[in-house]
Structure formats: C-alpha cells, structure tokens
Amino acid sequence: ARGGMATVYRARDKRLERDVAIKLMHRHLAESPDFTARFNREARAAARLSSAYVVTVHDQGVWDSGDGRHAYLVMEFIDGLTLSEFLARIEGGTLTGDECAHLVTSIGNALAFAHKNRVLHLDVKPSNILLERSGAIKLCDFGMATLASATGYGGARGGTVGYMPPEQINGRLVDERCDVFSLAVVCWQALTGENPFSAGTA
C-alpha cells in the first residue's frame, strides 16, 4: 500500500516464520538528519506500546539500498481491512450500534494505554484503524502524524483535517483530549456515514 510519505509491504520473517508489514519511508526523507532523529524517537515511542489494541512495532532502522537510504519500520501484519476500506464496502457505509461500541471500546483502550505511557497518537482516523478478520480492532501509526507534520506532508499540524480538534489545527498546546476528539469524529462517521466536518477545502 502506498501512502503520503511511505509505502507498506507485506513480507515474511523467515527467522521467526511470521508475516510482517514493512513501512518503508520515501527515500529523500532519510537523507535529513533531523528526520532520522525524529523517526528514531517516534519509532521507539511506538515500540513501547505493547497492547492487544495497538499494532506492534517489531523493529526500525535505516536501510542503504544502493540507490539511497530508506528509514523503515517492521510491524505486526494485520490480516484484514482499514476501517475506511470496510465502511466503503458495506451498505450505507455505517456500523451498527453494537459494532460501533466495539470499535470505540477497542480504540479507547488503545488510547488509554498509550496515554498512560505518555504517547499521543494525534492522527486517529479510519485509515489508521485496522479490523482483523478475527474481529479484533487495532490502532496503528503512532508517531507518524508528527513526522508527517515535520516533513511538510499533509499540510496539517500533525494530523488530518476533518478529524483534528481546533487546538491542533491552530498549533496550540495538544494533549490526550485531541485523540479523544478524533475518536469521537470517527464514531460519528461510523454511525452516520458522514464526517461532521467534511467541506470543499481544508
């Protein structure tokens, strides 16, 4: 899967005999010492979060590929869909009340655990929520929002317009409440099929 500042590959860890996901950051990013330092810091923070509701980060580093340097993350592979993909596939594009309760409980637990460990997500949105075929729901991409903001991706202050609270958009002090706000927007969208802040422009 190709994203704004990275491409994600499914790979096989032959040593431990498991599938993993490798997030390979675009080459020019790793050429910046500031980005590399931020990337290492964010990856270490994400790796601290060992929870059933958070996608596990197994490893991180920089790979010299011959055509340049690439920063990478090796993560738990999730066999399933993002919430945005799932909503696009189902009739009406909405969840039932029970399904949404399961979503909010799972992501709420992920955020509670992260906040207890002094980690903010700052980009809770449907494409960062993964639904496993087993029914489990996990949150991914901790720290990637601040990296995107630092490298000029997305045009937002560490998040995605439409899911961020005003304080985050305006560059004011952020805390755990920003993640709670974003989860509430996701919940609204999952129940109604519409983002309450959708508009023609940011």
Coordinates of N, CA and C in Angstrom, one line a residue:
A1 N 0.8 -1.2 0.0 CA 0.0 0.0 0.0 C 0.9 1.2 0.0
R2 N 0.6 2.2 -0.9 CA 1.4 3.4 -1.0 C 0.7 4.6 -0.3
G3 N 1.4 5.3 0.5 CA 0.8 6.4 1.3 C 1.6 7.7 1.0
G4 N 1.2 8.8 1.7 CA 1.8 10.1 1.5 C 3.3 10.1 1.7
M5 N 3.9 9.5 2.7 CA 5.3 9.5 2.9 C 5.9 8.2 3.0
A6 N 5.2 7.1 2.8 CA 5.7 5.8 2.9 C 4.9 4.8 2.0
T7 N 5.6 3.7 1.8 CA 4.9 2.5 1.2 C 5.0 1.3 2.1
V8 N 3.9 0.6 2.2 CA 3.9 -0.5 3.1 C 3.9 -1.8 2.3
Y9 N 4.7 -2.8 2.7 CA 4.9 -4.1 2.0 C 4.6 -5.2 3.0
R10 N 4.0 -6.2 2.5 CA 3.8 -7.4 3.3 C 5.1 -8.3 3.0
A11 N 5.7 -8.8 4.1 CA 6.9 -9.6 3.9 C 6.9 -10.8 4.9
R12 N 7.8 -11.7 4.7 CA 7.9 -12.9 5.5 C 9.2 -12.8 6.3
D13 N 9.1 -12.9 7.6 CA 10.2 -13.0 8.5 C 10.6 -14.5 8.6
K14 N 11.6 -14.9 7.9 CA 12.0 -16.3 7.8 C 12.5 -16.9 9.1
R15 N 13.2 -16.0 9.8 CA 13.8 -16.5 11.1 C 12.7 -16.9 12.1
L16 N 11.7 -16.0 12.2 CA 10.6 -16.3 13.2 C 9.3 -16.9 12.5
E17 N 9.4 -17.1 11.2 CA 8.3 -17.7 10.4 C 7.0 -17.0 10.7
R18 N 6.9 -15.7 10.4 CA 5.7 -15.0 10.5 C 5.7 -13.9 9.5
D19 N 4.5 -13.5 9.1 CA 4.3 -12.4 8.2 C 4.4 -11.1 8.9
V20 N 5.0 -10.1 8.3 CA 5.2 -8.8 8.9 C 4.8 -7.7 7.9
A21 N 4.6 -6.5 8.3 CA 4.4 -5.4 7.5 C 5.6 -4.5 7.6
I22 N 6.2 -4.1 6.5 CA 7.3 -3.2 6.5 C 6.9 -1.8 5.9
K23 N 7.0 -0.8 6.7 CA 6.7 0.6 6.3 C 8.0 1.2 5.8
L24 N 8.2 1.4 4.6 CA 9.4 2.0 4.0 C 9.2 3.5 3.7
M25 N 9.8 4.3 4.4 CA 9.6 5.8 4.2 C 10.3 6.2 2.9
H26 N 9.7 7.2 2.2 CA 10.3 7.6 1.0 C 11.7 8.0 1.1
R27 N 12.5 7.7 0.1 CA 14.0 7.8 0.2 C 14.5 9.1 0.6
H28 N 14.0 10.2 0.1 CA 14.5 11.5 0.4 C 14.4 11.9 1.9
L29 N 13.4 11.3 2.6 CA 13.2 11.7 4.0 C 14.4 11.2 4.8
A30 N 15.0 10.1 4.6 CA 16.1 9.6 5.4 C 17.4 10.3 5.1
E31 N 17.4 11.2 4.1 CA 18.6 12.0 3.9 C 18.7 13.2 4.8
S32 N 17.6 13.4 5.6 CA 17.6 14.5 6.5 C 18.0 14.0 7.9
P33 N 19.1 14.5 8.5 CA 19.4 14.1 9.9 C 18.3 14.4 10.9
D34 N 17.6 15.5 10.7 CA 16.5 15.9 11.6 C 15.4 14.8 11.5
F35 N 15.1 14.4 10.3 CA 14.0 13.4 10.1 C 14.4 12.1 10.8
T36 N 15.7 11.7 10.5 CA 16.2 10.4 11.1 C 16.1 10.4 12.6
A37 N 16.5 11.5 13.2 CA 16.4 11.6 14.7 C 14.9 11.6 15.2
R38 N 14.0 12.3 14.5 CA 12.6 12.2 14.8 C 12.0 10.9 14.6
F39 N 12.4 10.2 13.5 CA 11.9 8.9 13.2 C 12.3 7.9 14.2
N40 N 13.6 7.9 14.7 CA 14.0 7.0 15.7 C 13.3 7.2 17.0
R41 N 13.1 8.5 17.3 CA 12.4 8.8 18.6 C 10.9 8.3 18.6
E42 N 10.2 8.6 17.4 CA 8.8 8.2 17.3 C 8.7 6.7 17.3
A43 N 9.7 6.0 16.6 CA 9.6 4.5 16.5 C 9.8 3.9 17.9
R44 N 10.7 4.5 18.6 CA 11.0 3.9 20.0 C 9.7 4.1 20.9
A45 N 9.1 5.3 20.7 CA 7.8 5.5 21.5 C 6.8 4.5 21.1
A46 N 6.6 4.3 19.8 CA 5.6 3.3 19.3 C 5.9 1.9 19.8
A47 N 7.2 1.5 19.8 CA 7.6 0.2 20.2 C 7.3 -0.1 21.7
R48 N 7.2 1.0 22.5 CA 6.9 0.8 23.9 C 5.4 0.3 24.2
L49 N 4.6 0.5 23.1 CA 3.2 0.2 23.3 C 2.8 -1.2 23.0
S50 N 2.9 -2.1 24.0 CA 2.6 -3.5 23.8 C 1.2 -3.7 24.3
S51 N 0.2 -3.7 23.4 CA -1.2 -3.8 23.8 C -1.9 -4.6 22.8
A52 N -3.0 -5.3 23.2 CA -3.8 -6.1 22.2 C -4.5 -5.2 21.3
Y53 N -4.6 -3.9 21.6 CA -5.3 -2.9 20.8 C -4.4 -2.0 19.9
V54 N -3.1 -2.3 19.9 CA -2.2 -1.4 19.2 C -1.3 -2.3 18.3
V55 N -1.1 -1.9 17.0 CA -0.3 -2.7 16.1 C 1.2 -2.6 16.7
T56 N 1.8 -3.8 16.8 CA 3.1 -3.9 17.4 C 4.2 -3.5 16.5
V57 N 5.1 -2.7 16.9 CA 6.3 -2.4 16.2 C 7.4 -3.3 16.6
H58 N 8.0 -4.1 15.6 CA 9.0 -5.1 16.0 C 10.4 -4.5 15.9
D59 N 10.6 -3.6 14.9 CA 12.0 -3.2 14.6 C 11.9 -1.9 13.8
Q60 N 13.0 -1.2 13.8 CA 13.1 0.1 13.0 C 14.6 0.3 12.7
G61 N 14.9 1.1 11.6 CA 16.2 1.3 11.2 C 16.3 2.1 9.9
V62 N 17.5 2.1 9.4 CA 17.7 2.8 8.1 C 18.4 1.8 7.2
W63 N 17.9 1.6 6.0 CA 18.4 0.6 5.0 C 19.1 1.3 3.9
D64 N 20.4 1.0 3.6 CA 21.1 1.5 2.4 C 20.8 0.6 1.3
S65 N 20.0 1.0 0.3 CA 19.5 0.2 -0.7 C 20.4 0.2 -2.0
G66 N 21.4 1.0 -2.0 CA 22.2 1.1 -3.2 C 21.8 2.4 -4.0
D67 N 20.5 2.7 -4.0 CA 20.0 3.9 -4.6 C 19.6 5.0 -3.6
G68 N 20.0 4.8 -2.4 CA 19.8 5.8 -1.3 C 19.4 5.1 0.0
R69 N 19.2 5.9 1.0 CA 18.8 5.5 2.3 C 17.3 5.5 2.5
H70 N 16.8 4.5 3.2 CA 15.4 4.4 3.5 C 15.2 4.1 5.0
A71 N 14.4 4.9 5.7 CA 14.1 4.6 7.0 C 12.9 3.6 7.0
Y72 N 12.9 2.6 7.9 CA 11.8 1.6 7.8 C 11.3 1.2 9.2
L73 N 10.1 0.8 9.2 CA 9.5 0.1 10.4 C 9.1 -1.3 10.1
V74 N 9.4 -2.2 10.9 CA 8.8 -3.6 10.8 C 7.7 -3.8 11.8
M75 N 6.5 -4.1 11.4 CA 5.4 -4.1 12.2 C 4.6 -5.4 12.1
E76 N 3.8 -5.6 13.1 CA 2.9 -6.8 13.1 C 2.0 -6.7 11.8
F77 N 1.9 -7.8 11.1 CA 1.0 -7.8 9.9 C -0.4 -8.1 10.4
I78 N -1.4 -7.3 9.9 CA -2.8 -7.4 10.3 C -3.5 -7.9 9.0
D79 N -4.1 -9.1 9.2 CA -4.9 -9.7 8.1 C -6.3 -9.2 8.1
G80 N -6.5 -8.1 7.4 CA -7.9 -7.5 7.4 C -7.9 -6.2 6.6
L81 N -8.8 -5.3 7.0 CA -9.0 -4.1 6.3 C -8.9 -2.9 7.3
T82 N -8.6 -1.7 6.7 CA -8.7 -0.5 7.5 C -10.2 -0.2 7.7
L83 N -10.5 0.6 8.7 CA -11.9 1.0 8.9 C -12.5 1.7 7.6
S84 N -11.7 2.6 7.0 CA -12.1 3.3 5.9 C -12.5 2.3 4.7
E85 N -11.6 1.3 4.5 CA -11.9 0.3 3.5 C -13.2 -0.5 3.8
F86 N -13.4 -0.8 5.1 CA -14.5 -1.6 5.5 C -15.8 -0.8 5.3
L87 N -15.8 0.5 5.7 CA -17.0 1.3 5.6 C -17.4 1.5 4.1
A88 N -16.4 1.6 3.2 CA -16.6 1.8 1.8 C -17.2 0.5 1.2
R89 N -17.1 -0.6 1.8 CA -17.6 -1.9 1.2 C -19.0 -2.3 1.7
I90 N -19.4 -1.7 2.8 CA -20.7 -2.2 3.4 C -21.8 -1.2 3.0
E91 N -23.0 -1.8 2.9 CA -24.2 -1.0 2.5 C -24.4 0.2 3.5
G92 N -24.6 1.3 2.9 CA -24.8 2.5 3.7 C -23.6 3.1 4.3
G93 N -22.4 2.4 4.3 CA -21.2 2.9 4.8 C -21.2 3.2 6.3
T94 N -22.0 2.4 7.1 CA -22.1 2.7 8.5 C -22.1 1.4 9.3
L95 N -21.7 1.5 10.6 CA -21.7 0.4 11.5 C -23.0 0.4 12.3
T96 N -23.4 -0.8 12.9 CA -24.5 -0.8 13.8 C -24.0 -0.3 15.1
G97 N -25.0 0.0 16.0 CA -24.6 0.5 17.3 C -23.7 -0.4 18.1
D98 N -23.9 -1.7 18.0 CA -23.1 -2.7 18.7 C -21.7 -2.7 18.1
E99 N -21.6 -2.7 16.8 CA -20.3 -2.6 16.1 C -19.5 -1.4 16.4
C100 N -20.2 -0.3 16.5 CA -19.5 1.0 16.9 C -19.1 1.0 18.3
A101 N -19.9 0.3 19.2 CA -19.5 0.2 20.6 C -18.2 -0.6 20.7
H102 N -18.1 -1.7 19.9 CA -16.9 -2.5 19.9 C -15.7 -1.7 19.4
L103 N -15.9 -0.9 18.4 CA -14.9 0.0 17.8 C -14.4 1.0 18.9
V104 N -15.3 1.7 19.5 CA -14.9 2.7 20.5 C -14.2 2.1 21.7
T105 N -14.7 0.9 22.1 CA -14.1 0.3 23.3 C -12.6 -0.1 22.9
S106 N -12.4 -0.7 21.7 CA -11.1 -1.1 21.3 C -10.1 0.0 21.2
I107 N -10.5 1.1 20.4 CA -9.6 2.2 20.2 C -9.5 3.0 21.5
G108 N -10.6 3.1 22.3 CA -10.5 3.8 23.6 C -9.5 3.1 24.5
N109 N -9.4 1.8 24.5 CA -8.4 1.1 25.2 C -7.0 1.3 24.7
A110 N -6.9 1.4 23.4 CA -5.6 1.6 22.8 C -5.1 3.0 23.2
L111 N -6.0 4.0 23.1 CA -5.5 5.4 23.5 C -5.3 5.5 25.0
A112 N -6.1 4.8 25.8 CA -5.9 4.9 27.3 C -4.5 4.3 27.6
F113 N -4.2 3.2 27.0 CA -2.9 2.6 27.2 C -1.7 3.5 26.7
A114 N -1.9 4.1 25.6 CA -0.9 5.0 25.0 C -0.7 6.2 25.9
H115 N -1.8 6.8 26.3 CA -1.7 8.0 27.2 C -1.1 7.7 28.5
K116 N -1.4 6.5 29.1 CA -0.8 6.1 30.3 C 0.8 6.0 30.2
N117 N 1.2 5.7 28.9 CA 2.7 5.6 28.7 C 3.2 6.9 28.0
R118 N 2.4 8.0 28.2 CA 2.8 9.3 27.7 C 3.1 9.4 26.2
V119 N 2.3 8.7 25.5 CA 2.4 8.8 24.0 C 1.0 9.3 23.4
L120 N 1.1 10.3 22.6 CA -0.1 10.8 21.9 C -0.1 10.2 20.5
H121 N -1.3 10.0 19.9 CA -1.4 9.5 18.5 C -1.4 10.7 17.6
L122 N -2.4 11.6 17.8 CA -2.6 12.8 17.0 C -3.0 12.6 15.6
D123 N -3.4 11.4 15.2 CA -4.0 11.2 13.9 C -4.9 10.0 13.8
V124 N -5.9 10.0 14.8 CA -6.9 8.9 14.8 C -7.9 9.2 13.7
K125 N -8.0 8.3 12.8 CA -8.9 8.4 11.6 C -9.1 7.0 11.1
P126 N -10.1 6.8 10.3 CA -10.5 5.4 9.8 C -9.4 4.7 9.1
S127 N -8.5 5.4 8.4 CA -7.4 4.7 7.7 C -6.3 4.2 8.6
N128 N -6.3 4.7 9.9 CA -5.3 4.2 10.9 C -5.9 3.2 11.9
I129 N -7.1 2.8 11.6 CA -7.8 1.7 12.4 C -7.9 0.5 11.6
L130 N -7.4 -0.6 12.1 CA -7.3 -1.9 11.4 C -8.3 -2.9 12.0
L131 N -9.1 -3.5 11.1 CA -10.0 -4.5 11.6 C -9.5 -5.9 11.1
E132 N -9.2 -6.7 12.0 CA -8.7 -8.1 11.7 C -9.9 -9.0 11.3
R133 N -9.6 -10.0 10.5 CA -10.6 -10.9 10.2 C -11.2 -11.6 11.4
S134 N -10.4 -11.7 12.5 CA -10.9 -12.3 13.7 C -11.9 -11.5 14.4
G135 N -12.0 -10.2 14.0 CA -12.9 -9.3 14.7 C -12.2 -8.3 15.6
A136 N -10.9 -8.5 15.9 CA -10.2 -7.6 16.7 C -9.9 -6.3 16.0
I137 N -9.8 -5.2 16.7 CA -9.6 -3.9 16.1 C -8.4 -3.3 16.8
K138 N -7.5 -2.8 15.9 CA -6.2 -2.2 16.4 C -5.9 -0.8 15.8
L139 N -5.2 0.0 16.5 CA -4.8 1.3 16.1 C -3.3 1.2 15.7
C140 N -3.0 1.9 14.5 CA -1.7 1.9 14.0 C -1.2 3.3 13.8
D141 N 0.1 3.4 13.4 CA 0.8 4.6 13.0 C 0.9 5.6 14.2
F142 N 1.3 5.2 15.4 CA 1.6 6.1 16.4 C 2.9 6.8 16.0
G143 N 2.9 8.1 16.2 CA 4.1 8.9 15.9 C 4.2 9.4 14.4
M144 N 3.5 8.7 13.5 CA 3.7 9.1 12.1 C 3.1 10.5 11.8
A145 N 2.1 10.9 12.6 CA 1.5 12.2 12.3 C 2.5 13.4 12.6
T146 N 3.3 13.2 13.7 CA 4.2 14.3 14.0 C 5.4 14.3 12.9
L147 N 5.7 13.1 12.4 CA 6.7 13.0 11.4 C 6.2 13.7 10.1
A148 N 4.9 13.4 9.8 CA 4.4 14.0 8.5 C 4.4 15.5 8.6
S149 N 4.0 16.0 9.8 CA 4.0 17.5 10.0 C 5.4 18.1 9.9
A150 N 6.3 17.4 10.5 CA 7.7 17.9 10.5 C 8.3 17.9 9.1
T151 N 7.9 17.0 8.2 CA 8.4 16.9 6.9 C 7.5 17.6 5.8
G152 N 6.5 18.3 6.3 CA 5.6 19.0 5.4 C 4.6 18.3 4.6
Y153 N 4.3 17.0 5.0 CA 3.3 16.2 4.4 C 1.9 16.6 5.0
G154 N 0.9 16.6 4.2 CA -0.4 16.7 4.7 C -0.9 18.1 4.9
G155 N 0.0 19.0 5.1 CA -0.4 20.4 5.3 C -1.2 20.7 6.6
A156 N -1.1 19.7 7.5 CA -1.8 19.9 8.8 C -0.7 19.8 9.9
R157 N -1.1 20.2 11.1 CA -0.2 20.2 12.2 C -0.3 18.9 12.9
G158 N 0.4 17.9 12.3 CA 0.5 16.6 12.9 C -0.8 15.8 12.9
G159 N -1.6 16.0 11.9 CA -2.9 15.2 11.9 C -3.6 15.3 10.5
T160 N -4.8 15.0 10.5 CA -5.6 15.1 9.3 C -6.8 16.0 9.5
V161 N -6.9 17.0 8.6 CA -8.0 17.9 8.7 C -9.3 17.2 8.6
G162 N -10.3 17.5 9.4 CA -11.6 16.8 9.4 C -11.7 15.9 10.6
Y163 N -10.5 15.5 11.2 CA -10.5 14.7 12.4 C -9.8 15.4 13.6
M164 N -9.1 16.5 13.3 CA -8.4 17.2 14.4 C -9.2 18.2 15.1
P165 N -9.0 18.4 16.4 CA -9.7 19.5 17.1 C -9.1 20.8 16.7
P166 N -9.8 21.9 17.0 CA -9.3 23.2 16.6 C -7.9 23.6 17.2
E167 N -7.7 23.1 18.4 CA -6.4 23.4 19.1 C -5.3 22.8 18.3
Q168 N -5.4 21.7 17.8 CA -4.4 21.0 17.0 C -4.2 21.7 15.6
I169 N -5.3 22.1 15.0 CA -5.2 22.8 13.7 C -4.5 24.1 13.9
N170 N -4.8 24.8 15.0 CA -4.3 26.2 15.2 C -2.9 26.1 15.8
G171 N -2.3 24.9 16.0 CA -1.0 24.9 16.5 C -0.8 25.2 18.0
R172 N -1.9 25.1 18.8 CA -1.9 25.4 20.2 C -1.5 24.1 20.9
L173 N -1.4 24.2 22.2 CA -1.0 23.0 23.1 C -1.9 21.9 22.9
V174 N -1.3 20.7 22.7 CA -2.2 19.5 22.5 C -1.9 18.5 23.6
D175 N -2.9 17.7 23.9 CA -2.8 16.7 25.0 C -3.7 15.5 24.6
E176 N -4.0 14.7 25.6 CA -4.8 13.5 25.3 C -6.2 13.8 24.8
R177 N -6.7 14.9 25.1 CA -8.1 15.2 24.6 C -8.2 15.3 23.1
C178 N -7.0 15.6 22.4 CA -7.0 15.7 21.0 C -7.4 14.3 20.4
D179 N -6.8 13.3 21.0 CA -7.1 11.9 20.5 C -8.5 11.5 20.8
V180 N -9.1 12.0 21.9 CA -10.5 11.6 22.3 C -11.4 12.3 21.3
F181 N -11.1 13.6 21.0 CA -11.9 14.3 20.0 C -11.9 13.6 18.6
S182 N -10.8 13.2 18.2 CA -10.7 12.5 16.9 C -11.4 11.2 16.9
L183 N -11.4 10.4 18.0 CA -12.1 9.2 18.1 C -13.6 9.5 18.1
A184 N -14.1 10.6 18.6 CA -15.5 10.9 18.6 C -15.9 11.2 17.2
V185 N -15.1 11.9 16.4 CA -15.4 12.1 15.0 C -15.5 10.8 14.2
V186 N -14.5 9.9 14.5 CA -14.6 8.6 13.8 C -15.9 7.9 14.2
C187 N -16.3 7.9 15.4 CA -17.5 7.3 15.9 C -18.7 7.9 15.2
W188 N -18.8 9.2 15.1 CA -19.9 9.9 14.4 C -19.9 9.4 12.9
Q189 N -18.8 9.4 12.3 CA -18.7 9.0 10.9 C -19.2 7.5 10.7
A190 N -18.7 6.7 11.6 CA -19.1 5.2 11.5 C -20.6 5.0 11.7
L191 N -21.3 5.9 12.5 CA -22.7 5.7 12.7 C -23.6 6.4 11.7
T192 N -23.1 7.5 11.1 CA -23.9 8.3 10.2 C -23.5 8.1 8.7
G193 N -22.2 7.7 8.5 CA -21.7 7.6 7.1 C -21.1 8.9 6.6
E194 N -21.1 9.9 7.5 CA -20.5 11.2 7.1 C -19.6 11.8 8.1
N195 N -18.5 12.4 7.7 CA -17.7 13.2 8.6 C -18.4 14.5 8.9
P196 N -18.6 14.8 10.2 CA -19.3 16.1 10.5 C -18.6 17.3 10.0
F197 N -17.3 17.3 9.7 CA -16.6 18.4 9.3 C -16.2 18.4 7.9
S198 N -16.8 17.6 7.1 CA -16.4 17.5 5.7 C -16.8 18.8 5.0
A199 N -15.9 19.2 4.1 CA -16.1 20.5 3.4 C -15.3 20.5 2.1
G200 N -15.5 21.5 1.3 CA -14.8 21.5 0.0 C -13.3 21.8 0.1
T201 N -12.9 22.5 1.2 CA -11.5 22.8 1.4 C -11.1 22.6 2.8
A202 N -9.8 22.5 3.1 CA -9.4 22.3 4.5 C -9.9 23.5 5.4

